[in-house]
Structure formats: C-alpha cells, structure tokens
XYZ file of C-alpha atoms in Angstrom:
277
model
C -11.204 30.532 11.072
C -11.454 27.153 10.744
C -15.291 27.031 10.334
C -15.036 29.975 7.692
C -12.581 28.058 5.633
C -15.013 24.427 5.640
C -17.766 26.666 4.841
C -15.860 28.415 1.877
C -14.347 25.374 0.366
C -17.800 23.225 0.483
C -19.104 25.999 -1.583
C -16.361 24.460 -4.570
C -18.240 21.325 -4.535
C -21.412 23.422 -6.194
C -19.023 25.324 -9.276
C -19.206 24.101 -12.581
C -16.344 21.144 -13.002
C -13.941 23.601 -14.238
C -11.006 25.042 -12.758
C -9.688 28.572 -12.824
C -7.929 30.109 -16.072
C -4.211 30.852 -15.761
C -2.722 33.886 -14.692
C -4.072 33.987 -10.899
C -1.123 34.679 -8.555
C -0.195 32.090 -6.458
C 1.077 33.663 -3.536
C -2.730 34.230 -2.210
C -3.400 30.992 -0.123
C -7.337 31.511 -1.288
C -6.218 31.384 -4.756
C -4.318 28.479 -4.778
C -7.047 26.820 -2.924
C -9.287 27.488 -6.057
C -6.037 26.909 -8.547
C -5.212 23.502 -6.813
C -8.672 21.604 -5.821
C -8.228 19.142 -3.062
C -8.973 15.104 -4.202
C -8.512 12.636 -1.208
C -6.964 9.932 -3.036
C -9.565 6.272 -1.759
C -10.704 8.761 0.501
C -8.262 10.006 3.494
C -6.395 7.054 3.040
C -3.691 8.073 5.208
C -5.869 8.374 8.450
C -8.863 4.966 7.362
C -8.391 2.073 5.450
C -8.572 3.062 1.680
C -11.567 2.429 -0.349
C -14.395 2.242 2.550
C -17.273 4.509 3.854
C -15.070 5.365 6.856
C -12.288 6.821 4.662
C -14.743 9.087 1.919
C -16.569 10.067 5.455
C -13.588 11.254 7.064
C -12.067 12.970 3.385
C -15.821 14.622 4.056
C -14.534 16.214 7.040
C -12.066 17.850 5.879
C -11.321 21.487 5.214
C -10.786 21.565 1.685
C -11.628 18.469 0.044
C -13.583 19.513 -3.160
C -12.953 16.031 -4.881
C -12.717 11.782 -4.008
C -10.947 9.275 -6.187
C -12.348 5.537 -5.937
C -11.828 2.620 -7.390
C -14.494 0.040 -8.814
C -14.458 -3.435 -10.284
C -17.148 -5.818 -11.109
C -18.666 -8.206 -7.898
C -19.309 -11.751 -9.163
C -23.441 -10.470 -9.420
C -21.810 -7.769 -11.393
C -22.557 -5.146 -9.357
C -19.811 -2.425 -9.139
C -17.757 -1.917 -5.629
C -15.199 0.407 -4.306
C -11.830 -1.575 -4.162
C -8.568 -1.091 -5.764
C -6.923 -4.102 -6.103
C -8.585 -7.187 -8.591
C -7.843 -9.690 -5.338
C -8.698 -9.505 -1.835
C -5.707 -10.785 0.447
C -4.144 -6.900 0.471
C -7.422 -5.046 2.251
C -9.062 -7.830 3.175
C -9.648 -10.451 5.725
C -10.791 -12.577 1.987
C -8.645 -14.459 -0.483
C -9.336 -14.958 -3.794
C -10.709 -12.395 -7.104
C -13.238 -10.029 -5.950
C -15.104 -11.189 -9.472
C -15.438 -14.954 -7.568
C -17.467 -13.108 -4.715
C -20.895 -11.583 -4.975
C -21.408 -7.283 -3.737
C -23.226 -8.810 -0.433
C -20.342 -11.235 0.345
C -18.147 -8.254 -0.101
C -19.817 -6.262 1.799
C -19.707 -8.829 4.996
C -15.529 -8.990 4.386
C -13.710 -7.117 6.829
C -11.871 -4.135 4.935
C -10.583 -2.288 7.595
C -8.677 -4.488 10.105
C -5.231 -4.349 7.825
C -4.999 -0.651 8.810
C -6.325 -0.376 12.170
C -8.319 -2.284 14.813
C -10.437 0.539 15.270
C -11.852 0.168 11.875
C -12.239 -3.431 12.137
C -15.392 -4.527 10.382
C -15.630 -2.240 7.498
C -16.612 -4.314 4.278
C -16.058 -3.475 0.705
C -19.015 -1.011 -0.336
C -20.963 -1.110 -3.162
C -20.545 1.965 -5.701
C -24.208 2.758 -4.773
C -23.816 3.328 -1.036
C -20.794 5.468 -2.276
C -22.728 7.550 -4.356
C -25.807 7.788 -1.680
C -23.262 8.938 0.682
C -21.312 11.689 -1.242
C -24.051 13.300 -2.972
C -24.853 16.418 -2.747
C -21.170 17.056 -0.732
C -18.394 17.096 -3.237
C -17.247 15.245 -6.774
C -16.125 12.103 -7.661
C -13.529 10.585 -9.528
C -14.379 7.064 -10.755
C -11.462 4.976 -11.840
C -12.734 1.689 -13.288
C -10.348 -0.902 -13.238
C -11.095 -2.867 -15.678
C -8.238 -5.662 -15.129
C -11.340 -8.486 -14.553
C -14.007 -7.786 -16.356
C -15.089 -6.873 -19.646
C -14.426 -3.376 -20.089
C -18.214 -3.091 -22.319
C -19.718 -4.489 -18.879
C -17.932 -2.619 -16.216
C -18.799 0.557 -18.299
C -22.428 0.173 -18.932
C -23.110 -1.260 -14.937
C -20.994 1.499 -13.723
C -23.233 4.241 -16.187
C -26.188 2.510 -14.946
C -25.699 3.492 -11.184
C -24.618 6.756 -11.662
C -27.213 7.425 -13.633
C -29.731 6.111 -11.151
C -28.525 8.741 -8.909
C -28.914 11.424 -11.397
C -25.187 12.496 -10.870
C -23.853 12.190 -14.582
C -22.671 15.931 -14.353
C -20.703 15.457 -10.931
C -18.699 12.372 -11.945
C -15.542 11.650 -13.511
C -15.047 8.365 -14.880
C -11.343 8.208 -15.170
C -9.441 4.735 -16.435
C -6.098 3.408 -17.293
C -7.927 1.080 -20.275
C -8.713 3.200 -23.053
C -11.596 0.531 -23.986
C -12.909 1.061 -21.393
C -13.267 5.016 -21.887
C -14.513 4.394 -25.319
C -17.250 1.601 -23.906
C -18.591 4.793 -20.960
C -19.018 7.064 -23.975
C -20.742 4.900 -25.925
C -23.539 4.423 -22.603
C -23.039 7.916 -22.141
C -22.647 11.288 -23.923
C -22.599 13.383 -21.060
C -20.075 11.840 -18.344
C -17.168 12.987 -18.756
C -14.309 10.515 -18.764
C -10.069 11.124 -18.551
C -7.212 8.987 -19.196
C -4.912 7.498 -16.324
C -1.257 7.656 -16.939
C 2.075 7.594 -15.254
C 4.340 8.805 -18.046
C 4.490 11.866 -20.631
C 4.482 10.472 -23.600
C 4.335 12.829 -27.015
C 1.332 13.504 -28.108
C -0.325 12.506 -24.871
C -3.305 15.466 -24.751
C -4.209 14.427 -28.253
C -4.391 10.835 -27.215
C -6.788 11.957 -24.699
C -8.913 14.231 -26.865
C -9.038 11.455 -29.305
C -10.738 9.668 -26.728
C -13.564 11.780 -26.536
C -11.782 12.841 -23.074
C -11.615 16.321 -21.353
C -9.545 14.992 -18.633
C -6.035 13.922 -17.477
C -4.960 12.395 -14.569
C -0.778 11.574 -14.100
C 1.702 10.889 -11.920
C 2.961 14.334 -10.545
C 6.665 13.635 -11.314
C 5.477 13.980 -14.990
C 3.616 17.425 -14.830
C 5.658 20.093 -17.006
C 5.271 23.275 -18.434
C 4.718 22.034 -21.966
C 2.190 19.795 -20.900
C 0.027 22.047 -18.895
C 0.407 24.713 -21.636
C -0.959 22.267 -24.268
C -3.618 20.803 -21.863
C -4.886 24.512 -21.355
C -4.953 24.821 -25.127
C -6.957 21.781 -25.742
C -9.666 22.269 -22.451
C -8.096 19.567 -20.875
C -8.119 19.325 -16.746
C -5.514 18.143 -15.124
C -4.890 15.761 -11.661
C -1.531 15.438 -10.338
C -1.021 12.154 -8.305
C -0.483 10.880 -5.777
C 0.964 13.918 -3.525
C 1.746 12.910 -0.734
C 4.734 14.968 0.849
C 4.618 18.202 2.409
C 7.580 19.604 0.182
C 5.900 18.652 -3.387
C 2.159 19.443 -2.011
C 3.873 23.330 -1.321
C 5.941 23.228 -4.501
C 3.068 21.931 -6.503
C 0.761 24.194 -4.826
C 2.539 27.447 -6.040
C 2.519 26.445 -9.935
C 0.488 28.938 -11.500
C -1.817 26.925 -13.952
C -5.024 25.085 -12.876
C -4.380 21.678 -11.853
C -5.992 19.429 -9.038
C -3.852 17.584 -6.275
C -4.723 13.853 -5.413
C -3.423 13.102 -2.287
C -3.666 10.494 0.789
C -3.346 13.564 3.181
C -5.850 15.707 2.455
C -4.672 17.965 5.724
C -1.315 18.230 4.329
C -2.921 19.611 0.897
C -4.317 22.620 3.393
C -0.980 23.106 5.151
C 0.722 23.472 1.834
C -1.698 25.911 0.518
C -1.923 27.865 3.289
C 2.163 27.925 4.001
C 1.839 26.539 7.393
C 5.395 24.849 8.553
C-alpha cells in the first residue's frame, strides 16, 4: 500500500503546475491528495534541521510530497544559498550576516547541530546543489528574502541558476518584497513568481495579478471562502502556511477548492488526507 501510494504521488511531480478545478468531492482521500498538494515547508523540518540537504532529502522520502519551500539570500561572493534567517547565530554554529561570509565558508558552517547531534556537520547549501539534488523529483518553491541584498541582484543571480539548470517551468519564485517580484520578471518572462503574505487584505488577488503574479502563498488562518472564490476567478494558486497540526491539516484538507498545504510534517499532511487517527 505504501509503495503504491509513493509511486502514485511521485507521478504529481510530472503534471503541469496546476491544481485541480473545484467541485471534486473531498471525502475521497485520493482526491484530496490531488486537491491539497503536499509542500514540506525548509524541507521536513520537523524531523532535520531546516534549510539543508538532509531535510529536502528526507521531504524526498516521503509519501506525498509533490512540492519544497526554501529560502535563499545572497553569500558575500553573491552566490545564492538555502537559509532563512539574514544572520547565522539561530542555525548555525556562525555569528554574524550571512552577506559578510562567502557560499564556501557557508558551506563549511555547521547547520545541523542546533537540532540534533546526529545531523551535526551539515553546512548551509548553495541554491545549486539544491537544485542538482531535487531535479527531476518534485517542485520548488523559492522564497527570496531579500532583507540583505539588493532585491535587482538577488533576482537576476537567483534567475541565473535556475536557469542553468533548465528548470524555469518547475520553480516558483515566491517573495514577501514585491521589488523583488517585479526585478525576477524583468530577468524572466517565464518563471512564475507569487506574493508572500500573512494577512487578507482587500484587494489582495489584484495586488498579486498586478504583479505579474499567478501565485499566492498566506498564512492559513487567513484562507476564506471569498478569497479562494476570487483567486479561482483570477487563475491564481493558492499555499496555505505553515500547517502544522493534525486538526487544521484534516480540516484544511476537506475544503473543497484547490489549494496546496505547506507544512513542517509532511507525514501528518498524509494522515490528514487519508483520515488516519
């Protein structure tokens, strides 16, 4: 069973980066898989340390995960790398802006002891070893940061190495910064991009449209009927985040309009889907 399901849910990873229309009935576990797309939130970040090739390999492993959000700022050498946070001392054994610090210095930084000893000498990886790992195996969601850098920069480095990789129709670049949005679509016409937000604001979906966006990502608390109705209207995709609790991964999971569900647990996302106690 289990097998069958990993082998069913890869197959996701190779549709078109659209989700299902409305209407499908939610009380079909298969259906909801398709409805509610799994994206392991830095990774499984509730089982590794966020943000490093041991968490996006072990998201890999799971039943279910279609999608991975990461996070990328600017090395010193201005190279993009998978972190969250603009500093170090958090995820790090480092101190100091993760702009002061070249991508090989990075990489030599121990990531992962903060979590676990087990995952003691993880370093912060370079966008490119992401993208060399992931390919070919499910999407990605790019947020770019943008907090240290200029936003023109960060955009047109991070275009560059997706590019290289030949994975402009696989990525979302998704940001908080709307310059930063506008700066990707002026590098590139075909990635798409989506605003970040953690409100509801009016007039939010034409915000993002104005954008030359096809894609939202908010905080779940925020996800409403009127929104998802004039999303749908608009050919806007939506990502709820950050899910993390078995109650609103099941109550999200039987909403009956196309949405995906960021989480740090991707397993829970599968529990909730498939009504498992």
């Amino acid at each position: 069973m289990w097998l069958q399901i990993k082998l069913w849910v890869r197959g996701l990873a190779n549709l078109p980066f659209r989700f299902p229309s409305k209407g499908v009935s939610v009380k079909d576990e298969t259906k909801r898989m398709q409805l509610h797309p799994c994206v392991a939130h830095r990774g499984f970040s509730g089982r590794a340390p966020e943000n490093t090739l041991a968490s996006f390999r072990l998201a890999l492993d799971q039943p279910g995960v279609t999608g991975i959000e990461l996070d990328v700022h600017l090395s010193k050498d201005d190279i993009p790398v998978v972190i969250h946070d603009s500093t170090l001392k958090r995820t790090t054994n480092g101190d100091g802006r993760v702009r002061d610090f070249s991508a090989e210095q990075l990489s030599r930084m121990d990531a992962g002891s903060w979590f676990d000893q087990s995952f003691a000498g993880e370093g912060v990886p370079a966008l490119d070893q992401v993208l060399e790992l992931v390919a070919g195996k499910c999407r990605l969601n790019v947020e770019l940061k943008g907090d240290d850098a200029d936003p023109g920069q960060l955009a047109q480095r991070t275009v560059e190495i997706i590019r290289s990789h030949r994975l402009e129709n696989d990525i979302i670049i998704t940001s908080f910064n709307p310059e930063i949005l506008r700066a990707v679509r002026r590098h590139s016409s075909s990635i798409r991009t989506g605003l970040i937000i953690d409100d509801c604001p009016p007039g939010l979906i034409d915000r993002v449209t104005e954008l030359g966006a096809s894609f939202l990502s908010i905080g779940f608390q925020h996800l409403n009927d009127s929104l998802m109705e004039q999303a749908a209207r608009a050919s806007v995709d939506v990502m709820a985040w950050t899910v993390n609790t078995a109650g609103d991964l099941r109550r999200l999971s039987r909403r009956p309009e196309a949405f995906q569900l960021c989480t740090n647990y991707p397993d829970r996302w599968l529990a909730a889907v498939q009504e498992e106690k």
